[in-house]
Tab-separated table of C-alpha atoms in Angstrom:
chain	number	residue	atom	x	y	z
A	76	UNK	CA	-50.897	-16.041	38.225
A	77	UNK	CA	-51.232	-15.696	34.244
A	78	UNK	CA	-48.142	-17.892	32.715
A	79	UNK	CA	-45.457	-15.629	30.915
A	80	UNK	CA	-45.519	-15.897	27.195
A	81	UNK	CA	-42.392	-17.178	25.665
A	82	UNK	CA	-40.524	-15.047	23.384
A	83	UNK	CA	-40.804	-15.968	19.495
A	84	UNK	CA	-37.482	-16.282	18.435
A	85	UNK	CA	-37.610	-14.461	14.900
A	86	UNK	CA	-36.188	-16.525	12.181
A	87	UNK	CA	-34.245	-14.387	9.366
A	88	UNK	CA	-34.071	-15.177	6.005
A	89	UNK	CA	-30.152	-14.806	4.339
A	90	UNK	CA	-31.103	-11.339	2.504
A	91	UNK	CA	-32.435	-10.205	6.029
A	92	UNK	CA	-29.986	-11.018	8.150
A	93	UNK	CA	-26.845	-9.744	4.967
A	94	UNK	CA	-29.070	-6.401	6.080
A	95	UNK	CA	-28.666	-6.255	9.572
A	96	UNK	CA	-25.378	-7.364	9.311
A	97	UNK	CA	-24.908	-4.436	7.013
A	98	UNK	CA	-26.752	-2.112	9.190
A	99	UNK	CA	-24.531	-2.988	12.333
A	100	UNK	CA	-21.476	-2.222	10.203
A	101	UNK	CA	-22.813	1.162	9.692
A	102	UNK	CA	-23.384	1.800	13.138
A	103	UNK	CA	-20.257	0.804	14.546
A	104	UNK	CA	-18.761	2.833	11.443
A	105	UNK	CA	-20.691	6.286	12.743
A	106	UNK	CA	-20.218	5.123	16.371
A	107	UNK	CA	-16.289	5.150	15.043
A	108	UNK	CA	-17.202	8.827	13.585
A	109	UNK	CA	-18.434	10.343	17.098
A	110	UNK	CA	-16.071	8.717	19.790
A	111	UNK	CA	-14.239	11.340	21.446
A	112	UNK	CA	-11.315	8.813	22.224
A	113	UNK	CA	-9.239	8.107	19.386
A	114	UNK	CA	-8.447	4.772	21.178
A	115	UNK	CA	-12.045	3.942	20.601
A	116	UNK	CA	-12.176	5.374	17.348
A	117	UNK	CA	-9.150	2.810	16.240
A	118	UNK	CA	-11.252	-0.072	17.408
A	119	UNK	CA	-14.191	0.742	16.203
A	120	UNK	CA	-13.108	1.398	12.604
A	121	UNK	CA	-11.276	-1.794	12.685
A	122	UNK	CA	-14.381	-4.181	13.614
A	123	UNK	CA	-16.135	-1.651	10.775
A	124	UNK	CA	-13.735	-2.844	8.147
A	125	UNK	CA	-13.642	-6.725	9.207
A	126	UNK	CA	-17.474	-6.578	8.768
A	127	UNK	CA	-17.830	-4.666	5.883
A	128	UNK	CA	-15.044	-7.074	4.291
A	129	UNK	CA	-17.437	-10.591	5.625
A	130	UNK	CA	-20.297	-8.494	3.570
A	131	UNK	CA	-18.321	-8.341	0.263
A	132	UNK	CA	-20.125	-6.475	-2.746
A	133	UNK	CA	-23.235	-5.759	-0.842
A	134	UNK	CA	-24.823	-1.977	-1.105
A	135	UNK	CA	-21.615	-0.062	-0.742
A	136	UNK	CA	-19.684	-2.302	1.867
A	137	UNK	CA	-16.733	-1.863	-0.042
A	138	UNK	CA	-16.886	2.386	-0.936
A	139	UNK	CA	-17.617	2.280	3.101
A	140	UNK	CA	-14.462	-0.398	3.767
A	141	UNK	CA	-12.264	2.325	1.694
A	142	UNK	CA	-13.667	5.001	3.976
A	143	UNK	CA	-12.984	3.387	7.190
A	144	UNK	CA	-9.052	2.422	6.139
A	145	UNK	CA	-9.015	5.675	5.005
A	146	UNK	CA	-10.043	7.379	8.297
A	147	UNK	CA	-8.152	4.459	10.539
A	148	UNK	CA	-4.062	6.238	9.883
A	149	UNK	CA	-5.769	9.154	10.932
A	150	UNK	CA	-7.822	7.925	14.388
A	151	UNK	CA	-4.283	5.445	14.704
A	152	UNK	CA	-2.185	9.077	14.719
A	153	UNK	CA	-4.737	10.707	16.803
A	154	UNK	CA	-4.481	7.688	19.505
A	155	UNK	CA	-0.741	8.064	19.252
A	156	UNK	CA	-0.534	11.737	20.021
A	157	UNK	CA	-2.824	11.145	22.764
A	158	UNK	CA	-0.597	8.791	24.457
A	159	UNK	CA	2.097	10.454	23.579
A	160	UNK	CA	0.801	13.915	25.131
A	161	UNK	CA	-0.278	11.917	28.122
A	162	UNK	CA	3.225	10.639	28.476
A	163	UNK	CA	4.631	14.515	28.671
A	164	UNK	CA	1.949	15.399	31.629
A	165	UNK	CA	2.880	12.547	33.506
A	166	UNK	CA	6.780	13.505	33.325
A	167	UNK	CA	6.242	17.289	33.531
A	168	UNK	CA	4.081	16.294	36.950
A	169	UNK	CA	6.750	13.435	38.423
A	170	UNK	CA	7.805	13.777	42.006
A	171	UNK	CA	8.527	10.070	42.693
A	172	UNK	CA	10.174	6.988	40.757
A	173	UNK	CA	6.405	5.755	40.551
A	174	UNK	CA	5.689	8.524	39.133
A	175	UNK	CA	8.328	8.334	36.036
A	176	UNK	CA	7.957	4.895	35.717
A	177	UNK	CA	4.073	5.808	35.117
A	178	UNK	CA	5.055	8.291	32.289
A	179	UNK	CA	7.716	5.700	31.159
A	180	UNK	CA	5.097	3.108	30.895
A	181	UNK	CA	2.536	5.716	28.796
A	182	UNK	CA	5.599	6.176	26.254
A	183	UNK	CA	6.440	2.403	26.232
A	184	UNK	CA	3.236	2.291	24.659
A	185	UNK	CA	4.649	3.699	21.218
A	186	UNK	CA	6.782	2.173	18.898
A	187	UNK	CA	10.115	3.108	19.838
A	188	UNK	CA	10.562	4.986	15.750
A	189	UNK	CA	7.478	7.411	16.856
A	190	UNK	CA	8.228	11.021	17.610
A	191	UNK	CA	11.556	11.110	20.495
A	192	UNK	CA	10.472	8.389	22.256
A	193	UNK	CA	13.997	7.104	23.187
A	194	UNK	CA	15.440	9.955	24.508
A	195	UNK	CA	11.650	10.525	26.251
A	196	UNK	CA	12.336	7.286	28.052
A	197	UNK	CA	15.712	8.006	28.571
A	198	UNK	CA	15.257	11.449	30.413
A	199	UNK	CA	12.874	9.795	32.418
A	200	UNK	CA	15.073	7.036	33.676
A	201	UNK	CA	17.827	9.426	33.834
A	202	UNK	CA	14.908	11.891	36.304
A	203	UNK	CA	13.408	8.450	38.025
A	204	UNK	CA	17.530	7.879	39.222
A	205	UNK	CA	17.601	11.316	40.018
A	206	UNK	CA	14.399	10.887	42.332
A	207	UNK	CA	15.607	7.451	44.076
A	208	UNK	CA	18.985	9.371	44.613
A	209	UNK	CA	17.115	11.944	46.642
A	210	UNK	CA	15.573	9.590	48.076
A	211	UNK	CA	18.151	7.549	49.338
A	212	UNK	CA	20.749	10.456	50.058
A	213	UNK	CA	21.244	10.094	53.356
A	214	UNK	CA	22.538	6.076	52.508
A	215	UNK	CA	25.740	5.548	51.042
A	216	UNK	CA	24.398	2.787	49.224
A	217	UNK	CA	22.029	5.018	47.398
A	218	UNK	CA	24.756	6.448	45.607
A	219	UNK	CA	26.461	3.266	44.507
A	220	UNK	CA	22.939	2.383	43.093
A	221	UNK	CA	22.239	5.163	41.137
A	222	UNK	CA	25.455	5.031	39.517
A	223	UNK	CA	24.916	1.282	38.558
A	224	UNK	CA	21.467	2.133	37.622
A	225	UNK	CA	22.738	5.115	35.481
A	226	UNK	CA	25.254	2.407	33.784
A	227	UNK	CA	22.283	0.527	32.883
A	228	UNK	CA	20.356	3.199	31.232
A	229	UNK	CA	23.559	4.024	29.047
A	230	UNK	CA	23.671	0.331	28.013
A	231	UNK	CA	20.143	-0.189	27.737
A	232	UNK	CA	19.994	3.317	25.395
A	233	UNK	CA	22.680	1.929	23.255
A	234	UNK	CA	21.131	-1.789	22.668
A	235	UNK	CA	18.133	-0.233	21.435
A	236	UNK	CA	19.695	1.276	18.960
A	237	UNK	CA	22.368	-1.600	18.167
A	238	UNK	CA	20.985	-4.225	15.102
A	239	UNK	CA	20.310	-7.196	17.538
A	240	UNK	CA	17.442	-4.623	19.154
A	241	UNK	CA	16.000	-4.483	15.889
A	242	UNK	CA	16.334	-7.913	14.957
A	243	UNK	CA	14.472	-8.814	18.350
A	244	UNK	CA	12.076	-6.725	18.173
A	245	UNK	CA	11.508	-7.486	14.359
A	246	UNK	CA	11.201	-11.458	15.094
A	247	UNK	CA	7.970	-10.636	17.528
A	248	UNK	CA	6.329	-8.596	15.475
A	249	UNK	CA	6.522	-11.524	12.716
A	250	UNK	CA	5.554	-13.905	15.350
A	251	UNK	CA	2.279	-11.939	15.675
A	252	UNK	CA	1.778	-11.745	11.605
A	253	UNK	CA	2.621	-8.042	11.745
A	254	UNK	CA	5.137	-8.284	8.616
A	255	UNK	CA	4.928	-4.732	7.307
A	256	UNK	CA	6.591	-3.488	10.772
A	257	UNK	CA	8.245	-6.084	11.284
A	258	UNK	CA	10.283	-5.601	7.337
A	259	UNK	CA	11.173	-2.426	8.636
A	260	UNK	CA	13.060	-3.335	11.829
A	261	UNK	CA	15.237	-5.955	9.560
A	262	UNK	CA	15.647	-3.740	7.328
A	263	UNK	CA	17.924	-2.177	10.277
A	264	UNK	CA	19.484	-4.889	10.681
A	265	UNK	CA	20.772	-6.190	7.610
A	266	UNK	CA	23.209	-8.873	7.484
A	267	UNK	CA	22.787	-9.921	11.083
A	268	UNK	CA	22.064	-13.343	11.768
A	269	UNK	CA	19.490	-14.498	9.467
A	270	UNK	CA	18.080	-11.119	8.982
A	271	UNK	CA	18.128	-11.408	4.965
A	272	UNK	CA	16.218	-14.744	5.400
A	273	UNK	CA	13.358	-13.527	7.876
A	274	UNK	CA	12.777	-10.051	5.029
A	275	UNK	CA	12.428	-12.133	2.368
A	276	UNK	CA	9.676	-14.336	4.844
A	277	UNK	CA	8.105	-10.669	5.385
A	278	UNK	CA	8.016	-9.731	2.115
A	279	UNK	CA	6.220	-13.217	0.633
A	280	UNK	CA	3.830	-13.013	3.712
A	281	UNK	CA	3.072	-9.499	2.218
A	282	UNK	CA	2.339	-10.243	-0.811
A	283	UNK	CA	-0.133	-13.191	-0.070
A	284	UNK	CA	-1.646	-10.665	2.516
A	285	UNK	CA	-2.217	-7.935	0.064
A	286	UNK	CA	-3.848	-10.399	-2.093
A	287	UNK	CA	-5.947	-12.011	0.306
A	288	UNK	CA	-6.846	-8.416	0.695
A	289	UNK	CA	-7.378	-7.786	-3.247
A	290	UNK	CA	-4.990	-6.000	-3.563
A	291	UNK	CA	-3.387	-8.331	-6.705
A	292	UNK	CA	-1.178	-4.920	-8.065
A	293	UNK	CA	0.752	-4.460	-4.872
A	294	UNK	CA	1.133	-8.839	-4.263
A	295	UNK	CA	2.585	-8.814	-8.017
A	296	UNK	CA	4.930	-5.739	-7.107
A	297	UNK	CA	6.146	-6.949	-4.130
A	298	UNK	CA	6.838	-10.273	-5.491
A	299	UNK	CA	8.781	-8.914	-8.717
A	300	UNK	CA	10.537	-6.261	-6.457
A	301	UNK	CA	11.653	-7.833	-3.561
A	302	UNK	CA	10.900	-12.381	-3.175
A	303	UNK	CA	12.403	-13.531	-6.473
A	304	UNK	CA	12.077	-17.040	-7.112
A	305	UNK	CA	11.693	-18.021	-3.210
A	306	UNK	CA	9.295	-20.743	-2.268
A	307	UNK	CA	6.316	-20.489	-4.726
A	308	UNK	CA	6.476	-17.059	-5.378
A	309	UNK	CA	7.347	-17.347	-9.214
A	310	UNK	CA	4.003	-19.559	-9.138
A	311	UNK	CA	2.004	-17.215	-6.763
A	312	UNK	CA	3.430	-14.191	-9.040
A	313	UNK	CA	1.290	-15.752	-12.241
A	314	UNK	CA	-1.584	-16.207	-10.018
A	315	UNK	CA	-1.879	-12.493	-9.002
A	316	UNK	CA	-0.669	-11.282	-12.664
A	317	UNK	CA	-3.688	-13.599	-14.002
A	318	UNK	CA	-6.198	-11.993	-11.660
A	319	UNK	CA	-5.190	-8.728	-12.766
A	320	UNK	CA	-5.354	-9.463	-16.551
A	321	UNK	CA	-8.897	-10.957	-16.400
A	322	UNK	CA	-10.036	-7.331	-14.895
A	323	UNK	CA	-7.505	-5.170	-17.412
A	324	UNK	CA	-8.809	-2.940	-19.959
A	325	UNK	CA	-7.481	-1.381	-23.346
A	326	UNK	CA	-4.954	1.394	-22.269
A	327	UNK	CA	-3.993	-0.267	-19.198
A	328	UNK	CA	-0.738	-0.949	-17.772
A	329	UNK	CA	0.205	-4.345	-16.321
A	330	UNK	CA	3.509	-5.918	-14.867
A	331	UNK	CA	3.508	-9.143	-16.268
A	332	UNK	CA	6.961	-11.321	-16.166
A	333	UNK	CA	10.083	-8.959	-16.059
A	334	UNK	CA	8.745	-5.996	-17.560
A	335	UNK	CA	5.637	-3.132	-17.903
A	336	UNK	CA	3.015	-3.645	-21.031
A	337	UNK	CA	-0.129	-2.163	-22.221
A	338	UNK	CA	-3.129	-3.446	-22.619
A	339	UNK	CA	-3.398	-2.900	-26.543
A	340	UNK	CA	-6.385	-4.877	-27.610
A	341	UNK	CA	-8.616	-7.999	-26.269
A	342	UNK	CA	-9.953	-10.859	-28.059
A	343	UNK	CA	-13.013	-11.978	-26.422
A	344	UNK	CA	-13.588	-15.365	-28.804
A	345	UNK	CA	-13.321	-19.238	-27.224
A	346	UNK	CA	-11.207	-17.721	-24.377
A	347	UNK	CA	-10.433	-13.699	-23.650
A	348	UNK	CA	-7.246	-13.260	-24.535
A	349	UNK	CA	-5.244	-9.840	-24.100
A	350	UNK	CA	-2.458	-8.062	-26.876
A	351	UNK	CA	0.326	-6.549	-24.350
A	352	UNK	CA	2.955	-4.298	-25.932
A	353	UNK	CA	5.972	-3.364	-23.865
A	354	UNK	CA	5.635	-0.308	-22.716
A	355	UNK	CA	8.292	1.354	-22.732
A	356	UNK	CA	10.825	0.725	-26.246
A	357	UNK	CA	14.513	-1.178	-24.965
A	358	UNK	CA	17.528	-1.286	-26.623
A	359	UNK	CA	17.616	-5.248	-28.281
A	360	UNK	CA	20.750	-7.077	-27.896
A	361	UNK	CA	21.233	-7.388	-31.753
A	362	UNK	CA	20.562	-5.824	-35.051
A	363	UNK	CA	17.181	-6.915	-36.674
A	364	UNK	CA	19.045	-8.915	-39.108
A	365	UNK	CA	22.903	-8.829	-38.362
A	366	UNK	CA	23.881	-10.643	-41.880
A	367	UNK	CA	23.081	-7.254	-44.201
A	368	UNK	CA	21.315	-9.461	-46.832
A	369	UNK	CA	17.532	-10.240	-47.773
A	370	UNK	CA	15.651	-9.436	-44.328
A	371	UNK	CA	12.285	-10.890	-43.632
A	372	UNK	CA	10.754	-11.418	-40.341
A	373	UNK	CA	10.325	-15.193	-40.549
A	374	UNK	CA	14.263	-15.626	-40.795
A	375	UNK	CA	15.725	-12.768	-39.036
A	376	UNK	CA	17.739	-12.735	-36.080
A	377	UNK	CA	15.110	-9.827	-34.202
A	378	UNK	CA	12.676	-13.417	-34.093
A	379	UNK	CA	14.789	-16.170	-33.023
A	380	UNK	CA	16.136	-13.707	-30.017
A	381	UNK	CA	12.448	-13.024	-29.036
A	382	UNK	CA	11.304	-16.224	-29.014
A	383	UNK	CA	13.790	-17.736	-27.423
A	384	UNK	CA	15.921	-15.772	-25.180
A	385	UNK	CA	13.645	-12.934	-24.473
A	386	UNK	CA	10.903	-15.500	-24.136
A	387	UNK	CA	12.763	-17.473	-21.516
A	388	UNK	CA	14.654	-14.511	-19.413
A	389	UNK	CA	11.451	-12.565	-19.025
A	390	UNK	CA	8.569	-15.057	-18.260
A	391	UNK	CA	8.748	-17.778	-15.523
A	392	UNK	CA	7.647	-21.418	-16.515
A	393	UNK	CA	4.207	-20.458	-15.077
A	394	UNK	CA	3.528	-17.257	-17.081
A	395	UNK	CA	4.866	-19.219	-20.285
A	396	UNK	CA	1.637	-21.988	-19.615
A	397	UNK	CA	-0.166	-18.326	-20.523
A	398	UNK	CA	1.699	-16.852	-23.308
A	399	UNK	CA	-0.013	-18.047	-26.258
A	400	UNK	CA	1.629	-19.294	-29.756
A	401	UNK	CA	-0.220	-16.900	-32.073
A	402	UNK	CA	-0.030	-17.207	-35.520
A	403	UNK	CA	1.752	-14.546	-37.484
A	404	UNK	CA	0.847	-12.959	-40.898
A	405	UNK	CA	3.353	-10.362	-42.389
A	406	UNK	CA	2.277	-8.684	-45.559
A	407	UNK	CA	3.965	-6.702	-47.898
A	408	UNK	CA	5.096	-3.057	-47.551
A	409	UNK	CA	1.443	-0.871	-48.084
A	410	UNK	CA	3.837	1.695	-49.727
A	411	UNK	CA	6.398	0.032	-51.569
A	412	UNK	CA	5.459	-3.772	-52.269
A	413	UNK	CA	8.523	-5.038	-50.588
A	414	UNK	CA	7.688	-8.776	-50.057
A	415	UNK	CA	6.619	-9.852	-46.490
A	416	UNK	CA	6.526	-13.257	-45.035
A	417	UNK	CA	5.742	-16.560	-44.818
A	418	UNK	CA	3.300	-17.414	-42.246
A	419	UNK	CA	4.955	-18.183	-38.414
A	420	UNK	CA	3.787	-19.197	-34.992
A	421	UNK	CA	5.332	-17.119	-32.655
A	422	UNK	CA	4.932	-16.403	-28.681
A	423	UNK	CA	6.217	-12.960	-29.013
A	424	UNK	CA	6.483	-10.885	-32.091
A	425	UNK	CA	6.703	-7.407	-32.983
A	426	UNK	CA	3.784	-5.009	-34.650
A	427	UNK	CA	3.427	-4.675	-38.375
A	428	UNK	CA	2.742	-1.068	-39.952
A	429	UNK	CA	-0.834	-1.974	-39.629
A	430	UNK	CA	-0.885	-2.655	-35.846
A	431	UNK	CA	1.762	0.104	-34.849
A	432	UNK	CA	-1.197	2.805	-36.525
A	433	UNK	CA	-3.940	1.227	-35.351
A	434	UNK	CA	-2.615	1.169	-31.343
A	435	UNK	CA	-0.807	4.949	-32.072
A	436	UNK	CA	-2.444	6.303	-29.470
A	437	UNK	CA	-1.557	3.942	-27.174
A	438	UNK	CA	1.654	3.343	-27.476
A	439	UNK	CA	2.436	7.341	-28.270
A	440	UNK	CA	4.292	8.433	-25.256
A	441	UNK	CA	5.933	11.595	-24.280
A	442	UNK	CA	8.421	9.962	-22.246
A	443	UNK	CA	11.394	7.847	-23.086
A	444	UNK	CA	10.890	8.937	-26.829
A	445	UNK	CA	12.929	6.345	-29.041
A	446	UNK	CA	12.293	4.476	-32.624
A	447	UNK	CA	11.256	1.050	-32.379
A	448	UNK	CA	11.279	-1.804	-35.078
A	449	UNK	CA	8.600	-3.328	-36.852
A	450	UNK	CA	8.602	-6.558	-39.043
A	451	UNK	CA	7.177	-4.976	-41.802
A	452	UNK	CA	10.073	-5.057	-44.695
A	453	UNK	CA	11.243	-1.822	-45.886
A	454	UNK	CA	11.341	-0.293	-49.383
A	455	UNK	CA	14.388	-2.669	-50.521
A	456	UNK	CA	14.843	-6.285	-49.228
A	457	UNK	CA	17.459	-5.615	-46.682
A	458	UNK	CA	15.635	-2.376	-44.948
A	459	UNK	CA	13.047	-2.922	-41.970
A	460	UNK	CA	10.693	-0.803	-41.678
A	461	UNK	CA	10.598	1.282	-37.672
A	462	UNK	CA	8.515	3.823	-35.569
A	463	UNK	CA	10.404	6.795	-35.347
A	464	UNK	CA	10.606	8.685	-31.530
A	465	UNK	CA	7.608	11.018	-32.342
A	466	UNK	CA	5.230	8.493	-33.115
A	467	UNK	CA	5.598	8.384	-37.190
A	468	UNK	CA	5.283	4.986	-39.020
A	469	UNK	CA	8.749	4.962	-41.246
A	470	UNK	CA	7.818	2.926	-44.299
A	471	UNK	CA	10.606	3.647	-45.953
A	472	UNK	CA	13.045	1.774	-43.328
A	473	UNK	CA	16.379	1.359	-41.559
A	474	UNK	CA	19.430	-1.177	-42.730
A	475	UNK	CA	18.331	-4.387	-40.945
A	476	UNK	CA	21.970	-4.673	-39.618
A	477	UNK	CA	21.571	-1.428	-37.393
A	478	UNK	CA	21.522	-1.883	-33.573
A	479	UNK	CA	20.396	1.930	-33.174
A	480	UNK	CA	16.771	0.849	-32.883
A	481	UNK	CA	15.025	-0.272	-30.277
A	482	UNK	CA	11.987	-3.347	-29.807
A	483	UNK	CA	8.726	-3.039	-28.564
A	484	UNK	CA	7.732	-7.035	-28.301
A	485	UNK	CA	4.350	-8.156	-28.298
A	486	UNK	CA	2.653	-11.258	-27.020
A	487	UNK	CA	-0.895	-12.658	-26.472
A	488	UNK	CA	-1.592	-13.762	-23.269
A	489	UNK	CA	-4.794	-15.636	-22.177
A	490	UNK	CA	-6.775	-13.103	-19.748
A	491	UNK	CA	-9.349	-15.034	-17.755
């Protein structure tokens, strides 16, 4: 007898093999698209999206990742509705207590927030006690039963809806990493036992997930929103905020430190380095220069309050390693000749006539509409000159002493 040949094992090379890893991801991503049952559907579209993740930037893994979280809500709802549905036949068709506790088991299949699903399961308990009592009719026991049973139903209906249901059901899903859920059940429990404690544990382990996931915006938000200064997050916070920066473009909007800026220019020399501009003007908690006399920016009150104050309440010691110490040249008035000043090193300033023009239509916005301060000097020594609501340079100045106008501060930040 001729010997079999062996089979030559075929030896890809890494571009090869990123292909037909690619290629299976698109087949289990059309195989997701053609399942009848949703249930498939779900699992398919999940092992889609794990392998288009492993594949990164290659061909359109992502645009294809996108589709398939896009489409998974969807096949997740289908699947539901299925069960669900399934659920109703089996109770609509129940004889027996074997058969309710089939239908109960279909709805225990749902979270218990989906649809009716508690009053589904307890009808059925209340019809499977019915059943047993038919059953056992003809016992006097039966009856003592079903009315114990019954009891149990009440109590068991009421501890589902009572906070230590939520709270137990909230620990397991964060002992299987489900924190998203899991935030929502403490949420309905607030204030019992260490339920504050275990949201703010969700909520970090949120934020690292949506940035393992790339998702840097929605890490940053949570953190600023709802961690605060727990564990690392303050550190973890300047992590996300400097992946986000070294991506941001001119008209952008960021959340960096306490507060919302635009992206109003970039400096691409030794090291990229980004101009943010609070977005939206805020009242100050003093006049530009409360004394009434000579204003100029290098002395005034509007400086030492942004530098130091401002400067310390809004950025944490970790986004301060990032604000830069930029130095500062105020010239005179274009339209006057008021004097300007002396040259300063500041980490945040506010825009000069010059700047405020040349980022107009940036900063321009139709919404919260209020005058803002420059350093520029006004036409006499104690004016300052502002940005009126509409947009309009003022040259001509307010009385340094006002507190009517608001600040738009400025600072440099390093972007990559």
């Amino acid at each position: 007898m001729a010997k079999k040949k062996k089979k030559t094992e075929i030896i890809l090379t890494p571009e090869q093999q990123q292909e037909a890893d690619y290629q299976r991801a698109v087949r289990r991503m059309e195989g997701a698209e053609k399942m009848l049952q949703a249930e498939d559907k779900v699992h398919m579209y999940r092992e889609a999206i794990r392998m288009f993740q492993q594949l990164g930037e290659y061909e359109d893994s992502q645009v294809r990742k996108k589709r398939c979280r896009k489409r998974l809500p969807l096949a997740r709802q289908a699947h539901r509705e299925e069960v669900y549905q399934e659920g109703m036949r089996l109770k609509a068709e129940a004889h027996s207590v074997q058969d309710y506790e089939q239908a109960m088991a279909q709805f225990k299949r749902l979270r218990s927030e989906y649809k009716d699903i508690p009053a589904q399961l307890e009808e059925c308990e209340r019809l499977k006690e019915a059943a047993r009592k038919k059953e056992r009719r003809k016992a006097a026991a039966g009856k003592l039963a079903a009315a114990a049973v019954l009891a149990a139903v009440i109590g068991a209906a009421v501890f589902l809806c009572s906070p230590a249901a939520f709270y137990m059901e909230g620990s397991f899903l964060m002992s299987i990493h489900d924190y998203e859920r899991a935030n929502t059940l403490f949420s309905k429990s607030t204030g019992y036992k260490d339920t504050d404690a275990r949201r703010l544990e969700c909520n970090y382990q949120r934020s690292v997930q949506a940035a393992q996931d790339g998702d840097y915006k929605k890490a940053v938000s949570i953190l600023h929103s709802k961690v605060g200064d727990y564990k690392d997050a303050l550190e973890k916070k300047a992590q996300y905020e400097k992946k986000i920066l070294s991506s941001a473009r001119i008209g952008d909007t960021v959340l960096y430190g306490n507060g919302r800026w635009i992206v109003a220019d970039s400096d691409r020399g030794a090291e990229k380095k980004l101009l943010l501009v609070q977005k939206n003007p805020r009242k100050p908690e003093m006049a530009y220069h409360a004394s009434g006399t000579q204003t100029a920016w290098e002395n005034s009150d509007m400086r030492r309050w942004l530098n130091e104050d401002f400067y310390a309440s809004c950025f944490s010691e970790f986004e301060r390693r990032d604000v830069l110490r930029t130095e500062i040249v105020t010239a005179a008035n274009s339209a006057y000749g008021t004097g300007g000043s002396s040259r300063t090193m500041d980490y945040v300033f506010l825009l000069d006539e010059t700047e405020a023009e040349r980022y107009h239509s940036l900063l321009k916005s139709r919404k919260n509409q209020k005058a803002w301060w420059l350093r520029t000097p006004g036409k006499s020594a104690e004016s300052t000159a502002f940005v009126s609501a509409d947009g309009t340079v003022m040259r001509y100045g307010y009385a340094s002493d006002s507190k009517d106008i608001c600040v738009r501060p400025a600072v440099w930040v390093r972007g990559s």
